[in-house]
Amino acid sequence: MKHALEFYFDVGSPAAYLAWTQVPRIARETGTEVEYRPFLLGGVFQATGNRSPMEVPAKGQYMVDDLQRFARRYGVPFAHSPHFPINTLALMRMALGLQLRDPHRMVPFVDAVYRAIWVDGRNMNDPGTVAAALQAADFDPEKLLALASDPAVKDDLKAATQEAVQRGVFGAPTFFVGQEMFWGQDRLDFVKEALS
Amino acid sequence: MKHALEFYFDVGSPAAYLAWTQVPRIARETGTEVEYRPFLLGGVFQATGNRSPMEVPAKGQYMVDDLQRFARRYGVPFAHSPHFPINTLALMRMALGLQLRDPHRMVPFVDAVYRAIWVDGRNMNDPGTVAAALQAADFDPEKLLALASDPAVKDDLKAATQEAVQRGVFGAPTFFVGQEMFWGQDRLDFVKEALS
């Protein structure tokens, strides 16, 4: 039996954005189904004691160069967000809410949010900017805000994040191929090997 | 003018060990000279606020799997040290002292130390174990201890570590190709590209 590719992502992670641009290609090349796993990276950091590399100034400066090198290799647009870090709680609730209630709209939603943050440099900490970006991508911001305020969706995101921690996730992006875990957009070659 | 490959390493880093096994091949394949840069990783962590990934339990557990995957890919032996973390102050003073005063012996010394720590699982925190490992590799432990106690060598290691921090180094291994910095044994493909 062939394993699916489980892909844990948060829209606030630039490395998860780069992975997001590559996962469909890897799935196609290996004939694999992708199981998207929205979770809250901030919750995982809190539970595991891990932190963003951006919190160490010398490392943060280097990471931006490193992400740019991979973006060039992948041939995708990338600009480090001037508004980093982004509070992604409402956005990830929307992503998970869509996945549960209107599954075909989840990928287009995340596409729009990743582009707004990691290509166009929009300030997605600002509710008006979020509403404008969503409207431009043919979403109804009111409906998505209602989804993000729904107690059941809130609980689901909490549960998804706790489950990630229980499986050993400590950062984003994280991939599972069966029981094998891979962390980082820079491990997609190993992910592809595991799927082949 | 062709750049050399500058290679910052500390014997206490398993990732630097893996890089150590690959750097001669990359140098050969690209016709590049290697400039070995011994430094003290602990000093860099202190100066930059960075820390070992092993300090986050979930990350540490994963990192061991990750290093094993690369060791398999490279076809080199690797066993995570049961004595981690290793206090490498004396060992790195010896490495730098040899580089300055008996340069042809530096690489054989580091080879022996890497093998003791990251292949044979020896406890290099223990002076008797260090002496035995060095003797087995045809070094005179007394002479190396004298080198590690030499105030000039101590100052040189401090200066080398400070210089690394000033250049933006925050971890090990770190590479420079001209002004371009690369961090991690998992960036050797980018290093090779930069040298080609």
mmCIF file of C-alpha atoms in Angstrom:
data_model
loop_
_atom_site.group_PDB
_atom_site.id
_atom_site.type_symbol
_atom_site.label_atom_id
_atom_site.label_comp_id
_atom_site.label_asym_id
_atom_site.label_seq_id
_atom_site.Cartn_x
_atom_site.Cartn_y
_atom_site.Cartn_z
ATOM 1 C CA MET A 1 0.000 0.000 0.000
ATOM 2 C CA LYS A 2 1.384 3.380 -1.043
ATOM 3 C CA HIS A 3 1.709 6.058 1.645
ATOM 4 C CA ALA A 4 0.222 9.525 1.244
ATOM 5 C CA LEU A 5 2.395 12.587 1.807
ATOM 6 C CA GLU A 6 1.246 14.350 4.982
ATOM 7 C CA PHE A 7 2.228 18.013 4.919
ATOM 8 C CA TYR A 8 2.066 20.075 8.139
ATOM 9 C CA PHE A 9 2.103 23.786 7.353
ATOM 10 C CA ASP A 10 1.455 27.211 8.858
ATOM 11 C CA VAL A 11 1.115 30.277 6.615
ATOM 12 C CA GLY A 12 3.484 32.276 8.840
ATOM 13 C CA SER A 13 6.510 30.119 7.948
ATOM 14 C CA PRO A 14 8.512 31.179 4.883
ATOM 15 C CA ALA A 15 10.029 27.683 4.658
ATOM 16 C CA ALA A 16 6.518 26.189 4.624
ATOM 17 C CA TYR A 17 5.640 28.616 1.807
ATOM 18 C CA LEU A 18 8.578 27.339 -0.268
ATOM 19 C CA ALA A 19 7.507 23.745 0.434
ATOM 20 C CA TRP A 20 3.932 24.657 -0.580
ATOM 21 C CA THR A 21 5.230 25.677 -4.018
ATOM 22 C CA GLN A 22 7.011 22.315 -4.486
ATOM 23 C CA VAL A 23 4.709 19.715 -2.915
ATOM 24 C CA PRO A 24 2.260 19.488 -5.856
ATOM 25 C CA ARG A 25 5.170 18.732 -8.226
ATOM 26 C CA ILE A 26 6.572 16.035 -5.931
ATOM 27 C CA ALA A 27 3.112 14.506 -5.541
ATOM 28 C CA ARG A 28 2.703 14.459 -9.330
ATOM 29 C CA GLU A 29 6.159 13.015 -9.967
ATOM 30 C CA THR A 30 5.676 10.212 -7.442
ATOM 31 C CA GLY A 31 1.957 9.571 -8.017
ATOM 32 C CA THR A 32 1.222 10.442 -4.392
ATOM 33 C CA GLU A 33 -1.805 11.951 -2.700
ATOM 34 C CA VAL A 34 -1.135 14.975 -0.460
ATOM 35 C CA GLU A 35 -2.830 15.160 2.931
ATOM 36 C CA TYR A 36 -2.647 18.790 3.994
ATOM 37 C CA ARG A 37 -2.351 19.248 7.754
ATOM 38 C CA PRO A 38 -2.965 22.855 8.845
ATOM 39 C CA PHE A 39 -1.624 23.508 12.354
ATOM 40 C CA LEU A 40 -0.509 26.408 14.541
ATOM 41 C CA LEU A 41 3.275 26.717 14.560
ATOM 42 C CA GLY A 42 3.184 29.087 17.541
ATOM 43 C CA GLY A 43 1.415 26.398 19.579
ATOM 44 C CA VAL A 44 4.056 23.836 18.596
ATOM 45 C CA PHE A 45 6.863 26.225 19.574
ATOM 46 C CA GLN A 46 5.193 26.769 22.956
ATOM 47 C CA ALA A 47 4.731 23.026 23.565
ATOM 48 C CA THR A 48 8.216 21.927 22.443
ATOM 49 C CA GLY A 49 10.448 24.827 23.523
ATOM 50 C CA ASN A 50 11.532 25.332 19.929
ATOM 51 C CA ARG A 51 11.624 28.853 18.450
ATOM 52 C CA SER A 52 11.931 30.592 15.114
ATOM 53 C CA PRO A 53 15.492 30.837 13.730
ATOM 54 C CA MET A 54 14.653 34.509 13.202
ATOM 55 C CA GLU A 55 14.927 35.011 16.978
ATOM 56 C CA VAL A 56 18.723 34.656 16.785
ATOM 57 C CA PRO A 57 19.780 37.810 14.888
ATOM 58 C CA ALA A 58 22.823 36.313 13.082
ATOM 59 C CA LYS A 59 20.799 33.240 12.132
ATOM 60 C CA GLY A 60 17.783 35.262 11.032
ATOM 61 C CA GLN A 61 19.920 37.341 8.688
ATOM 62 C CA TYR A 62 21.404 34.212 7.131
ATOM 63 C CA MET A 63 18.041 32.432 6.880
ATOM 64 C CA VAL A 64 16.727 35.148 4.567
ATOM 65 C CA ASP A 65 19.671 34.554 2.169
ATOM 66 C CA ASP A 66 19.150 30.821 2.482
ATOM 67 C CA LEU A 67 15.437 31.038 1.621
ATOM 68 C CA GLN A 68 16.273 33.284 -1.350
ATOM 69 C CA ARG A 69 18.768 30.702 -2.628
ATOM 70 C CA PHE A 70 16.112 27.978 -2.510
ATOM 71 C CA ALA A 71 13.501 30.266 -4.131
ATOM 72 C CA ARG A 72 15.965 30.828 -7.014
ATOM 73 C CA ARG A 73 16.628 27.097 -7.272
ATOM 74 C CA TYR A 74 12.878 26.377 -7.350
ATOM 75 C CA GLY A 75 12.186 29.294 -9.686
ATOM 76 C CA VAL A 76 9.482 30.781 -7.465
ATOM 77 C CA PRO A 77 8.963 34.352 -6.220
ATOM 78 C CA PHE A 78 9.878 35.079 -2.603
ATOM 79 C CA ALA A 79 10.370 38.228 -0.552
ATOM 80 C CA HIS A 80 10.968 37.999 3.173
ATOM 81 C CA SER A 81 8.020 39.645 4.941
ATOM 82 C CA PRO A 82 8.737 43.071 6.440
ATOM 83 C CA HIS A 83 5.881 42.290 8.870
ATOM 84 C CA PHE A 84 7.355 39.065 10.290
ATOM 85 C CA PRO A 85 6.312 37.494 12.634
ATOM 86 C CA ILE A 86 2.692 37.178 11.525
ATOM 87 C CA ASN A 87 0.037 36.147 14.041
ATOM 88 C CA THR A 88 -1.521 33.307 12.057
ATOM 89 C CA LEU A 89 -4.142 32.104 14.546
ATOM 90 C CA ALA A 90 -7.202 33.406 12.634
ATOM 91 C CA LEU A 91 -5.704 32.492 9.228
ATOM 92 C CA MET A 92 -4.969 28.916 10.263
ATOM 93 C CA ARG A 93 -8.443 28.580 11.756
ATOM 94 C CA MET A 94 -9.817 29.677 8.385
ATOM 95 C CA ALA A 95 -7.611 27.162 6.552
ATOM 96 C CA LEU A 96 -8.680 24.277 8.782
ATOM 97 C CA GLY A 97 -12.326 25.408 8.789
ATOM 98 C CA LEU A 98 -12.343 25.436 4.980
ATOM 99 C CA GLN A 99 -10.685 22.029 4.829
ATOM 100 C CA LEU A 100 -13.470 20.595 6.996
ATOM 101 C CA ARG A 101 -16.455 22.425 5.519
ATOM 102 C CA ASP A 102 -15.571 23.447 1.951
ATOM 103 C CA PRO A 103 -12.538 21.306 1.145
ATOM 104 C CA HIS A 104 -12.045 22.399 -2.479
ATOM 105 C CA ARG A 105 -11.525 25.983 -1.322
ATOM 106 C CA MET A 106 -8.698 25.278 1.138
ATOM 107 C CA VAL A 107 -5.827 25.195 -1.355
ATOM 108 C CA PRO A 108 -6.917 28.389 -3.179
ATOM 109 C CA PHE A 109 -7.278 30.123 0.211
ATOM 110 C CA VAL A 110 -3.777 29.131 1.337
ATOM 111 C CA ASP A 111 -2.369 30.053 -2.097
ATOM 112 C CA ALA A 112 -3.823 33.551 -1.689
ATOM 113 C CA VAL A 113 -2.531 33.952 1.865
ATOM 114 C CA TYR A 114 0.978 32.672 1.067
ATOM 115 C CA ARG A 115 1.176 35.035 -1.902
ATOM 116 C CA ALA A 116 -0.018 38.001 0.185
ATOM 117 C CA ILE A 117 2.582 37.331 2.909
ATOM 118 C CA TRP A 118 5.637 35.860 1.148
ATOM 119 C CA VAL A 119 5.437 37.377 -2.326
ATOM 120 C CA ASP A 120 3.537 40.670 -2.048
ATOM 121 C CA GLY A 121 4.750 41.669 1.434
ATOM 122 C CA ARG A 122 1.261 42.508 2.716
ATOM 123 C CA ASN A 123 0.748 43.095 6.419
ATOM 124 C CA MET A 124 -1.539 40.189 7.285
ATOM 125 C CA ASN A 125 -1.478 41.244 10.932
ATOM 126 C CA ASP A 126 -3.913 43.971 9.830
ATOM 127 C CA PRO A 127 -7.579 42.833 9.528
ATOM 128 C CA GLY A 128 -8.342 45.299 6.704
ATOM 129 C CA THR A 129 -5.405 43.997 4.648
ATOM 130 C CA VAL A 130 -6.532 40.409 5.243
ATOM 131 C CA ALA A 131 -10.086 41.262 4.103
ATOM 132 C CA ALA A 132 -8.796 42.960 0.941
ATOM 133 C CA ALA A 133 -6.445 40.061 0.069
ATOM 134 C CA LEU A 134 -9.221 37.503 0.547
ATOM 135 C CA GLN A 135 -11.736 39.514 -1.470
ATOM 136 C CA ALA A 136 -9.236 39.824 -4.322
ATOM 137 C CA ALA A 137 -8.999 36.012 -4.323
ATOM 138 C CA ASP A 138 -12.822 35.631 -4.538
ATOM 139 C CA PHE A 139 -13.423 34.818 -0.892
ATOM 140 C CA ASP A 140 -16.062 36.383 1.323
ATOM 141 C CA PRO A 141 -14.060 37.814 4.269
ATOM 142 C CA GLU A 142 -17.185 37.925 6.488
ATOM 143 C CA LYS A 143 -17.816 34.215 6.030
ATOM 144 C CA LEU A 144 -14.172 33.371 6.728
ATOM 145 C CA LEU A 145 -14.151 35.532 9.859
ATOM 146 C CA ALA A 146 -17.258 33.701 11.046
ATOM 147 C CA LEU A 147 -15.432 30.412 10.423
ATOM 148 C CA ALA A 148 -12.429 31.633 12.441
ATOM 149 C CA SER A 149 -14.739 32.544 15.341
ATOM 150 C CA ASP A 150 -16.559 29.223 15.370
ATOM 151 C CA PRO A 151 -15.779 27.404 18.654
ATOM 152 C CA ALA A 152 -15.742 24.020 16.884
ATOM 153 C CA VAL A 153 -13.089 25.247 14.418
ATOM 154 C CA LYS A 154 -11.056 26.728 17.277
ATOM 155 C CA ASP A 155 -11.125 23.357 19.046
ATOM 156 C CA ASP A 156 -10.203 21.536 15.839
ATOM 157 C CA LEU A 157 -7.091 23.681 15.326
ATOM 158 C CA LYS A 158 -6.085 23.117 18.949
ATOM 159 C CA ALA A 159 -6.539 19.354 18.510
ATOM 160 C CA ALA A 160 -4.610 19.337 15.196
ATOM 161 C CA THR A 161 -1.732 21.192 16.829
ATOM 162 C CA GLN A 162 -1.673 18.875 19.857
ATOM 163 C CA GLU A 163 -1.700 15.846 17.569
ATOM 164 C CA ALA A 164 1.267 17.295 15.660
ATOM 165 C CA VAL A 165 3.219 17.700 18.914
ATOM 166 C CA GLN A 166 2.354 14.133 19.924
ATOM 167 C CA ARG A 167 3.751 12.876 16.608
ATOM 168 C CA GLY A 168 7.043 14.679 17.235
ATOM 169 C CA VAL A 169 6.509 17.828 15.137
ATOM 170 C CA PHE A 170 8.589 20.785 16.382
ATOM 171 C CA GLY A 171 8.678 23.097 13.319
ATOM 172 C CA ALA A 172 7.314 23.832 9.861
ATOM 173 C CA PRO A 173 7.085 22.494 7.292
ATOM 174 C CA THR A 174 6.981 18.896 8.523
ATOM 175 C CA PHE A 175 6.227 15.866 6.374
ATOM 176 C CA PHE A 176 5.261 12.308 7.175
ATOM 177 C CA VAL A 177 5.578 9.375 4.814
ATOM 178 C CA GLY A 178 4.007 6.636 6.913
ATOM 179 C CA GLN A 179 5.854 6.826 10.221
ATOM 180 C CA GLU A 180 8.906 8.577 8.790
ATOM 181 C CA MET A 181 9.116 12.267 9.680
ATOM 182 C CA PHE A 182 10.995 14.914 7.690
ATOM 183 C CA TRP A 183 11.432 18.531 8.790
ATOM 184 C CA GLY A 184 12.134 21.435 6.474
ATOM 185 C CA GLN A 185 11.629 22.460 2.858
ATOM 186 C CA ASP A 186 15.286 21.500 2.450
ATOM 187 C CA ARG A 187 14.422 17.846 3.031
ATOM 188 C CA LEU A 188 12.047 17.516 0.062
ATOM 189 C CA ASP A 189 14.651 15.395 -1.744
ATOM 190 C CA PHE A 190 14.494 12.856 1.098
ATOM 191 C CA VAL A 191 10.681 13.071 1.068
ATOM 192 C CA LYS A 192 10.693 12.327 -2.656
ATOM 193 C CA GLU A 193 13.054 9.372 -2.130
ATOM 194 C CA ALA A 194 10.764 8.001 0.589
ATOM 195 C CA LEU A 195 7.781 8.253 -1.786
ATOM 196 C CA SER A 196 9.553 6.703 -4.796
ATOM 197 C CA MET B 1 40.733 34.592 -9.193
ATOM 198 C CA LYS B 2 39.292 31.384 -7.790
ATOM 199 C CA HIS B 3 38.053 31.450 -4.201
ATOM 200 C CA ALA B 4 39.220 28.943 -1.618
ATOM 201 C CA LEU B 5 36.671 27.017 0.450
ATOM 202 C CA GLU B 6 36.829 28.220 4.050
ATOM 203 C CA PHE B 7 35.503 25.570 6.423
ATOM 204 C CA TYR B 8 34.699 26.497 10.041
ATOM 205 C CA PHE B 9 34.449 23.377 12.196
ATOM 206 C CA ASP B 10 34.363 22.188 15.799
ATOM 207 C CA VAL B 11 34.915 18.509 16.634
ATOM 208 C CA GLY B 12 31.878 18.508 18.965
ATOM 209 C CA SER B 13 29.398 19.018 16.106
ATOM 210 C CA PRO B 14 28.081 15.861 14.392
ATOM 211 C CA ALA B 15 27.043 17.953 11.371
ATOM 212 C CA ALA B 16 30.593 19.300 11.105
ATOM 213 C CA TYR B 17 31.859 15.698 11.235
ATOM 214 C CA LEU B 18 29.641 14.774 8.270
ATOM 215 C CA ALA B 19 30.899 17.852 6.390
ATOM 216 C CA TRP B 20 34.490 16.873 7.241
ATOM 217 C CA THR B 21 33.949 13.557 5.436
ATOM 218 C CA GLN B 22 32.701 15.328 2.265
ATOM 219 C CA VAL B 23 34.813 18.493 1.976
ATOM 220 C CA PRO B 24 37.910 16.776 0.472
ATOM 221 C CA ARG B 25 35.760 15.280 -2.306
ATOM 222 C CA ILE B 26 34.124 18.637 -3.089
ATOM 223 C CA ALA B 27 37.528 20.325 -3.113
ATOM 224 C CA ARG B 28 38.851 17.676 -5.523
ATOM 225 C CA GLU B 29 35.809 17.829 -7.796
ATOM 226 C CA THR B 30 35.961 21.624 -8.050
ATOM 227 C CA GLY B 31 39.753 22.048 -8.008
ATOM 228 C CA THR B 32 39.515 24.136 -4.855
ATOM 229 C CA GLU B 33 41.871 24.644 -1.945
ATOM 230 C CA VAL B 34 40.361 24.120 1.536
ATOM 231 C CA GLU B 35 41.169 26.614 4.279
ATOM 232 C CA TYR B 36 40.368 24.874 7.543
ATOM 233 C CA ARG B 37 39.127 27.237 10.253
ATOM 234 C CA PRO B 38 39.096 25.617 13.707
ATOM 235 C CA PHE B 39 36.892 27.579 16.125
ATOM 236 C CA LEU B 40 34.991 27.047 19.369
ATOM 237 C CA LEU B 41 31.296 26.453 18.720
ATOM 238 C CA GLY B 42 30.419 27.004 22.386
ATOM 239 C CA GLY B 43 31.915 30.494 22.175
ATOM 240 C CA VAL B 44 29.876 31.261 19.067
ATOM 241 C CA PHE B 45 26.682 30.046 20.767
ATOM 242 C CA GLN B 46 27.427 32.298 23.731
ATOM 243 C CA ALA B 47 28.116 35.332 21.551
ATOM 244 C CA THR B 48 25.150 34.911 19.191
ATOM 245 C CA GLY B 49 22.425 33.489 21.467
ATOM 246 C CA ASN B 50 22.188 30.418 19.233
ATOM 247 C CA ARG B 51 22.081 26.934 20.787
ATOM 248 C CA SER B 52 22.398 23.312 19.785
ATOM 249 C CA PRO B 53 19.262 21.768 18.231
ATOM 250 C CA MET B 54 19.820 18.961 20.742
ATOM 251 C CA GLU B 55 18.597 21.318 23.486
ATOM 252 C CA VAL B 56 15.015 21.020 22.206
ATOM 253 C CA PRO B 57 14.113 17.387 23.004
ATOM 254 C CA ALA B 58 11.765 16.796 20.025
ATOM 255 C CA LYS B 59 14.270 18.414 17.674
ATOM 256 C CA GLY B 60 17.226 16.546 19.127
ATOM 257 C CA GLN B 61 15.516 13.212 18.606
ATOM 258 C CA TYR B 62 14.771 14.076 14.984
ATOM 259 C CA MET B 63 18.265 15.459 14.332
ATOM 260 C CA VAL B 64 19.805 12.080 15.096
ATOM 261 C CA ASP B 65 17.597 10.447 12.422
ATOM 262 C CA ASP B 66 18.409 13.276 10.046
ATOM 263 C CA LEU B 67 22.183 12.892 10.527
ATOM 264 C CA GLN B 68 21.854 9.117 10.016
ATOM 265 C CA ARG B 69 20.018 9.703 6.739
ATOM 266 C CA PHE B 70 22.845 11.935 5.478
ATOM 267 C CA ALA B 71 25.498 9.472 6.681
ATOM 268 C CA ARG B 72 23.766 6.748 4.640
ATOM 269 C CA ARG B 73 23.577 9.056 1.617
ATOM 270 C CA TYR B 74 27.295 9.869 1.941
ATOM 271 C CA GLY B 75 28.216 6.253 2.676
ATOM 272 C CA VAL B 76 30.132 7.128 5.854
ATOM 273 C CA PRO B 77 29.966 5.628 9.358
ATOM 274 C CA PHE B 78 28.156 7.657 12.018
ATOM 275 C CA ALA B 79 26.856 6.928 15.508
ATOM 276 C CA HIS B 80 25.417 9.716 17.617
ATOM 277 C CA SER B 81 27.659 10.179 20.658
ATOM 278 C CA PRO B 82 26.252 8.844 23.940
ATOM 279 C CA HIS B 83 28.510 11.432 25.624
ATOM 280 C CA PHE B 84 27.087 14.503 23.862
ATOM 281 C CA PRO B 85 27.693 17.377 24.512
ATOM 282 C CA ILE B 86 31.492 17.170 24.427
ATOM 283 C CA ASN B 87 33.566 19.974 25.942
ATOM 284 C CA THR B 88 35.833 20.649 22.978
ATOM 285 C CA LEU B 89 37.907 23.537 24.358
ATOM 286 C CA ALA B 90 41.173 21.583 24.782
ATOM 287 C CA LEU B 91 40.642 19.591 21.561
ATOM 288 C CA MET B 92 40.055 22.711 19.477
ATOM 289 C CA ARG B 93 43.099 24.400 21.028
ATOM 290 C CA MET B 94 45.121 21.334 19.965
ATOM 291 C CA ALA B 95 43.688 21.504 16.427
ATOM 292 C CA LEU B 96 44.497 25.194 16.052
ATOM 293 C CA GLY B 97 47.889 24.807 17.748
ATOM 294 C CA LEU B 98 48.809 22.043 15.288
ATOM 295 C CA GLN B 99 47.604 24.089 12.346
ATOM 296 C CA LEU B 100 49.930 26.931 13.388
ATOM 297 C CA ARG B 101 52.986 24.920 14.453
ATOM 298 C CA ASP B 102 52.868 21.546 12.692
ATOM 299 C CA PRO B 103 50.358 22.124 9.880
ATOM 300 C CA HIS B 104 50.637 18.704 8.203
ATOM 301 C CA ARG B 105 49.471 17.036 11.411
ATOM 302 C CA MET B 106 46.217 18.994 11.820
ATOM 303 C CA VAL B 107 44.044 16.955 9.451
ATOM 304 C CA PRO B 108 45.215 13.557 10.833
ATOM 305 C CA PHE B 109 44.563 14.864 14.371
ATOM 306 C CA VAL B 110 41.013 15.990 13.544
ATOM 307 C CA ASP B 111 40.373 12.735 11.660
ATOM 308 C CA ALA B 112 41.309 10.784 14.778
ATOM 309 C CA VAL B 113 39.179 12.946 17.068
ATOM 310 C CA TYR B 114 36.115 12.880 14.793
ATOM 311 C CA ARG B 115 36.392 9.106 14.521
ATOM 312 C CA ALA B 116 36.715 8.698 18.298
ATOM 313 C CA ILE B 117 33.641 10.849 18.973
ATOM 314 C CA TRP B 118 31.266 10.268 16.028
ATOM 315 C CA VAL B 119 32.130 6.738 14.927
ATOM 316 C CA ASP B 120 33.541 4.884 17.936
ATOM 317 C CA GLY B 121 31.428 6.595 20.626
ATOM 318 C CA ARG B 122 34.414 7.312 22.885
ATOM 319 C CA ASN B 123 33.970 9.644 25.848
ATOM 320 C CA MET B 124 36.272 12.491 24.849
ATOM 321 C CA ASN B 125 35.226 14.402 27.969
ATOM 322 C CA ASP B 126 37.550 11.997 29.790
ATOM 323 C CA PRO B 127 41.293 12.930 29.662
ATOM 324 C CA GLY B 128 42.446 9.299 29.804
ATOM 325 C CA THR B 129 40.232 8.389 26.832
ATOM 326 C CA VAL B 130 41.565 11.391 24.902
ATOM 327 C CA ALA B 131 45.169 10.360 25.602
ATOM 328 C CA ALA B 132 44.509 6.780 24.483
ATOM 329 C CA ALA B 133 42.762 7.877 21.259
ATOM 330 C CA LEU B 134 45.602 10.272 20.399
ATOM 331 C CA GLN B 135 48.285 7.709 21.144
ATOM 332 C CA ALA B 136 46.522 5.171 18.913
ATOM 333 C CA ALA B 137 46.696 7.752 16.103
ATOM 334 C CA ASP B 138 50.471 8.254 16.611
ATOM 335 C CA PHE B 139 50.273 11.517 18.524
ATOM 336 C CA ASP B 140 52.103 12.321 21.730
ATOM 337 C CA PRO B 141 49.335 13.260 24.206
ATOM 338 C CA GLU B 142 51.814 15.108 26.458
ATOM 339 C CA LYS B 143 52.908 17.379 23.627
ATOM 340 C CA LEU B 144 49.320 18.075 22.598
ATOM 341 C CA LEU B 145 48.330 18.861 26.193
ATOM 342 C CA ALA B 146 51.224 21.310 26.376
ATOM 343 C CA LEU B 147 49.968 22.893 23.160
ATOM 344 C CA ALA B 148 46.453 23.217 24.630
ATOM 345 C CA SER B 149 47.908 24.915 27.720
ATOM 346 C CA ASP B 150 50.002 27.408 25.773
ATOM 347 C CA PRO B 151 48.662 30.939 26.418
ATOM 348 C CA ALA B 152 49.397 31.962 22.810
ATOM 349 C CA VAL B 153 47.299 29.064 21.456
ATOM 350 C CA LYS B 154 44.488 29.908 23.897
ATOM 351 C CA ASP B 155 44.486 33.495 22.623
ATOM 352 C CA ASP B 156 44.564 32.332 19.015
ATOM 353 C CA LEU B 157 41.444 30.170 19.485
ATOM 354 C CA LYS B 158 39.664 33.060 21.186
ATOM 355 C CA ALA B 159 40.590 35.359 18.304
ATOM 356 C CA ALA B 160 39.539 32.789 15.679
ATOM 357 C CA THR B 161 36.161 32.402 17.396
ATOM 358 C CA GLN B 162 35.633 36.155 17.676
ATOM 359 C CA GLU B 163 36.519 36.578 14.018
ATOM 360 C CA ALA B 164 33.957 33.903 13.103
ATOM 361 C CA VAL B 165 31.262 35.772 15.047
ATOM 362 C CA GLN B 166 32.216 39.029 13.345
ATOM 363 C CA ARG B 167 31.794 37.366 9.943
ATOM 364 C CA GLY B 168 28.261 36.228 10.861
ATOM 365 C CA VAL B 169 28.961 32.615 11.898
ATOM 366 C CA PHE B 170 26.340 31.267 14.353
ATOM 367 C CA GLY B 171 26.740 27.473 14.015
ATOM 368 C CA ALA B 172 28.813 24.623 12.607
ATOM 369 C CA PRO B 173 29.799 23.709 10.033
ATOM 370 C CA THR B 174 29.972 27.069 8.261
ATOM 371 C CA PHE B 175 31.537 27.675 4.861
ATOM 372 C CA PHE B 176 32.644 30.784 3.048
ATOM 373 C CA VAL B 177 33.214 31.055 -0.677
ATOM 374 C CA GLY B 178 34.501 34.606 -0.926
ATOM 375 C CA GLN B 179 31.912 36.687 0.923
ATOM 376 C CA GLU B 180 29.124 34.117 0.540
ATOM 377 C CA MET B 181 28.329 32.214 3.733
ATOM 378 C CA PHE B 182 26.711 28.769 3.904
ATOM 379 C CA TRP B 183 25.658 27.053 7.119
ATOM 380 C CA GLY B 184 25.209 23.320 7.550
ATOM 381 C CA GLN B 185 26.477 20.066 6.055
ATOM 382 C CA ASP B 186 23.133 20.028 4.236
ATOM 383 C CA ARG B 187 24.217 23.043 2.162
ATOM 384 C CA LEU B 188 27.237 21.373 0.572
ATOM 385 C CA ASP B 189 25.383 21.244 -2.752
ATOM 386 C CA PHE B 190 25.122 25.053 -2.700
ATOM 387 C CA VAL B 191 28.791 25.276 -1.661
ATOM 388 C CA LYS B 192 29.743 23.109 -4.626
ATOM 389 C CA GLU B 193 27.655 25.262 -6.977
ATOM 390 C CA ALA B 194 29.354 28.397 -5.656
ATOM 391 C CA LEU B 195 32.779 26.818 -6.301
ATOM 392 C CA SER B 196 31.954 25.532 -9.791
#
